[in-house]
Amino acid sequence: MAASASFDDSLALSRFGLGSGPEGGDAISGRARQILADEIRAGGPRLVTEAPLPDAPELLARQKAYYVAVRDREKAPSSIDAADTAQPPLIVPANEIYMQELDVRFNGAYLAPDIGFNERMVMFWANHFAVSTDKNGNIGVTAGAFEREAICPNIFGRFKDLLLSVETHPCMLMYLDNQDSIGPDSAGGRKSRKGLNENLAREIMELHILGVGSGYTQADVTSFAAALTGWTYTITPDERPNDPMPLRDGFKFAPGNHQPGSREVLGRTYRNDGFFQATDIMLDLAERPACARFIALKLAQHFVSDSPPQSLVDRLADVFQRTDGDLGLVSHALIESPEAWSPACDKMRLPQEYLIAMMRATGVTLVPISIDAVLGTLGERMWRPGGPNGYSDRFDTWATPPGLFARMEAANRIGRAVKENVDPRLFAQSLLGPRLSETTLAAISQAENARQGLSLAFMSPEFMRR
């Protein structure tokens, strides 16, 4: 007979993971910290699919073919008899791959792990390096590949490797318009009369590495943007002569668009070294103490509290700085810190976490279009934040009357999909373990039926907060 889950087991499943499975917290009884450590050692998650999902260059090629097909149909002469020229509707590649990406995650990858710390880390970094499919079809078709290719393999590696992987991915380059950033004094700039686009440089400094108020100036942003000119993407490998990044499919350095000359950023001069000029700047920024403090604070705010203990932030920043940004060791430091195990649950599960936790707890699966609909109701569709700063991670953003009403609708939807013979009192005890309060249990006991009882369990503070 399995031992009962401890308070720490129950806390680990919600604070660091994706929630318990149908067998409840007892499935990891007494092993929460060991499982968390094992999940770090196992590395980034890999999506298991019957057929590999396409990579970014292939997806961009599909999107290009779609644009060509749309253009050709628009140019085709109209017929008097429309029935003679009726053609099947074109499949929008971005919509098709988005549904596939949702399916393999919500009905597969998110249901598999014992706790799911690695998946939570993927979500954290995907929001840190946010892109939005709302921008255009090219972003829409590659957002999932961006997460699979640039983020998943690097979540427990060096921060610098994660950074380079993200900033050279076609999806990020397109999202922040770097393909349109041309050195005005380069051959391409003189020919096209285009100039710098500072979006990528600004967001790398402000959102990805240093944070607001860390000491850089507008002149630093402009200089870094000049160094980043020439960083673009391609869907054709043979378009990459002398490729300095052979391991990144889809990246291309265009030397003819690179602004000549040395650059000065935060008091340091970088000689013109083509592609490596911007790389050197970026890696130097990642070594600054401001980067360590910025990443440490964001991790502590995400997993522990909007106002985390300074001692925890300092410890994570110290490990980050001493280990050259080893994210595996930083993650170990997080789960080994006593402040991270505070019984006070000051964070709301984010909407995606909330839906995943309900699906894991009940074993209910949803078709992708329903997953997307529920996420839309909850306010956190996949890869669709309002800007490059990602979705809010703060408690007061989600604990609003409309937000709670949306959760009630989602809870009812999942509750209706569960078999009627479930005892909601036993379900809540298994799901929440020692965190279940007498007040919540009493409310569930007074439910008119099992499904209403399940909905009450999903709407309880113990389930919604972590």
PDB file of N, CA and C in Angstrom, residues 189 220 245 252 261 292 326 362 386 438:
ATOM      1  N   GLY A 189      22.388  48.295 -47.715  1.00  0.00           N
ATOM      2  CA  GLY A 189      21.770  49.542 -47.284  1.00  0.00           C
ATOM      3  C   GLY A 189      21.872  50.623 -48.334  1.00  0.00           C
ATOM      4  N   ASP A 220      23.443  52.652 -26.627  1.00  0.00           N
ATOM      5  CA  ASP A 220      23.833  51.236 -26.567  1.00  0.00           C
ATOM      6  C   ASP A 220      22.900  50.383 -27.438  1.00  0.00           C
ATOM      7  N   MET A 245      26.936  29.540 -38.370  1.00  0.00           N
ATOM      8  CA  MET A 245      26.116  28.800 -37.404  1.00  0.00           C
ATOM      9  C   MET A 245      25.523  27.578 -38.084  1.00  0.00           C
ATOM     10  N   LYS A 252      20.570  32.634 -41.148  1.00  0.00           N
ATOM     11  CA  LYS A 252      21.462  33.061 -42.217  1.00  0.00           C
ATOM     12  C   LYS A 252      22.114  34.383 -41.818  1.00  0.00           C
ATOM     13  N   GLY A 261      32.192  48.568 -39.458  1.00  0.00           N
ATOM     14  CA  GLY A 261      32.749  49.373 -38.372  1.00  0.00           C
ATOM     15  C   GLY A 261      32.648  48.716 -37.013  1.00  0.00           C
ATOM     16  N   ALA A 292      22.316  38.119 -14.078  1.00  0.00           N
ATOM     17  CA  ALA A 292      22.085  37.113 -13.028  1.00  0.00           C
ATOM     18  C   ALA A 292      20.938  37.546 -12.121  1.00  0.00           C
ATOM     19  N   ASP A 326      24.680  28.368 -15.454  1.00  0.00           N
ATOM     20  CA  ASP A 326      24.272  26.965 -15.579  1.00  0.00           C
ATOM     21  C   ASP A 326      22.833  26.828 -15.059  1.00  0.00           C
ATOM     22  N   THR A 362      -8.038  14.399 -14.029  1.00  0.00           N
ATOM     23  CA  THR A 362      -9.223  13.618 -14.418  1.00  0.00           C
ATOM     24  C   THR A 362      -8.953  12.600 -15.525  1.00  0.00           C
ATOM     25  N   GLY A 386       0.175  39.710 -25.834  1.00  0.00           N
ATOM     26  CA  GLY A 386      -0.034  40.991 -26.493  1.00  0.00           C
ATOM     27  C   GLY A 386       1.230  41.666 -26.959  1.00  0.00           C
ATOM     28  N   GLU A 438     -10.650  21.979   5.526  1.00  0.00           N
ATOM     29  CA  GLU A 438     -11.958  21.499   5.968  1.00  0.00           C
ATOM     30  C   GLU A 438     -13.078  22.295   5.294  1.00  0.00           C
TER      31      GLU A 438
END
